[in-house]
Phi, psi and omega in degrees: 000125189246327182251146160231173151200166195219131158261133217266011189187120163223151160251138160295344275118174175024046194070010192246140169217181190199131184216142215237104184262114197232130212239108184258101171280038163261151155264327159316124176301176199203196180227126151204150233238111164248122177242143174246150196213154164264184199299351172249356157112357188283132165354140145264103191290134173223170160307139180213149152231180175248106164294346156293331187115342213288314194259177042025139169300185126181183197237117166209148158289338195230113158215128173284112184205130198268146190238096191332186155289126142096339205290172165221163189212143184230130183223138193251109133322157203227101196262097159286155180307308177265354182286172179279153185294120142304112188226164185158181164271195182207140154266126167256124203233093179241173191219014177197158211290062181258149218215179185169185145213165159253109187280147203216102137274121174259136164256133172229113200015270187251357170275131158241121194240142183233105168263179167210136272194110164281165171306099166287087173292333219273167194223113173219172186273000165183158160256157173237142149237139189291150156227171159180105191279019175283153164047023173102347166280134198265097178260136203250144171228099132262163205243101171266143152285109175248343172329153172261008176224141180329159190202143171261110206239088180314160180217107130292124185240095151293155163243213192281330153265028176106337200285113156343127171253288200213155157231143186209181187218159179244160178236114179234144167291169184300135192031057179262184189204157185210150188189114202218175173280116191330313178296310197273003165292321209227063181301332179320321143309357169310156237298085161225156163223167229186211167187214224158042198301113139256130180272141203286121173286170206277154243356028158300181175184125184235140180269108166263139149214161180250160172217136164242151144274110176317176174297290251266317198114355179284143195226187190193133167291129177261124185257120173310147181263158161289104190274000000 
């Protein structure tokens, strides 16, 4: 296996799925190895099915799969309502040009709301991300460690013009995860709008992603930039 890539934030459960379209833009078929993992960095078991058919449902942390040239494969967590929400990331491991997104659907009785989310590859010394906690809107954040070994993940917090609000650091264990609302980690960020640098520790490597949210509950994915 030669490429990773990582999505730094999946949900399960309590109305939340997640569903993961993995693409090989190659003509060789080729392999990858999806692992999911929680917030302490330990394997995540999860439900899964396949909407194509190709498979049998089953709960695994680890699923191995080979994927034709030109083919595409879609694997869904299988969030039921009543069980409880599950969080963590997802590692993609290929050994061929397989690629991808992800999708993230809430159901709240007759409501469903969905974003999507790419497959993160790029390997940079930070990422930045915008917010913007004005007028009832929420930003929500998560931070994956695809490292195998624990990390002090630095912060910066700016606001829109530029001006430092704050500085911190996140500590995550080897391949752990986080994931919180912007305001209340960071009241400082209360109705402000800004932007949010974290650094990659050195030979580290991190996955961000942002989510924003309406008065209403409706959300939308923010793709972090590359510094």
């Amino acid at each position: 296996m030669t490429d990773s890539s990582a999505m730094a934030q999946l949900a399960s459960g309590g109305g939340w799925t997640t569903t993961i379209t993995l693409i090989n833009t190659g003509v060789a078929s080729g392999q990858a190895v999806l692992n999911f993992f929680d917030d302490s960095g330990n394997p995540l078991q999860l439900p899964l099915t396949f909407p194509q058919g190709s498979s049998a449902p089953l709960s695994t942390a680890t699923l191995t799969l080979n994927v034709n040239g030109g083919a595409q494969l879609v694997i869904q967590t299988a969030g039921l309502t009543s069980h409880s929400t599950q969080v963590g990331w997802a590692q993609i491991i290929t050994n061929a040009s397989v690629s991808g997104s992800a999708v993230f659907t809430q159901t709240i009785g007759t409501s469903i709301q969905e974003a999507v989310v790419p497959l993160e590859s790029r390997v940079t010394g930070a990422f930045v991300l915008p917010f913007d906690n004005t007028d009832n809107y929420t930003t929500g954040v998560a931070l994956a460690n695809v490292a195998t070994q624990s990390a002090s993940v630095a912060v910066v917090i700016r606001d829109d013009t530029g001006t430092v609000l704050l500085k911190n650091s996140i500590a995550l264990p080897a391949q752990g995860h986080t994931s919180f609302a912007l305001a209340t980690s960071y009241p400082t960020t209360a109705q402000h709008r800004g932007s949010v640098e974290f650094d990659t520790p050195p030979n580290g490597k991190i996955s961000v992603l942002g989510l924003r949210f309406n008065s209403t509950g409706a959300f939308t994915s923010i793709p972090a930039v590359a510094k």
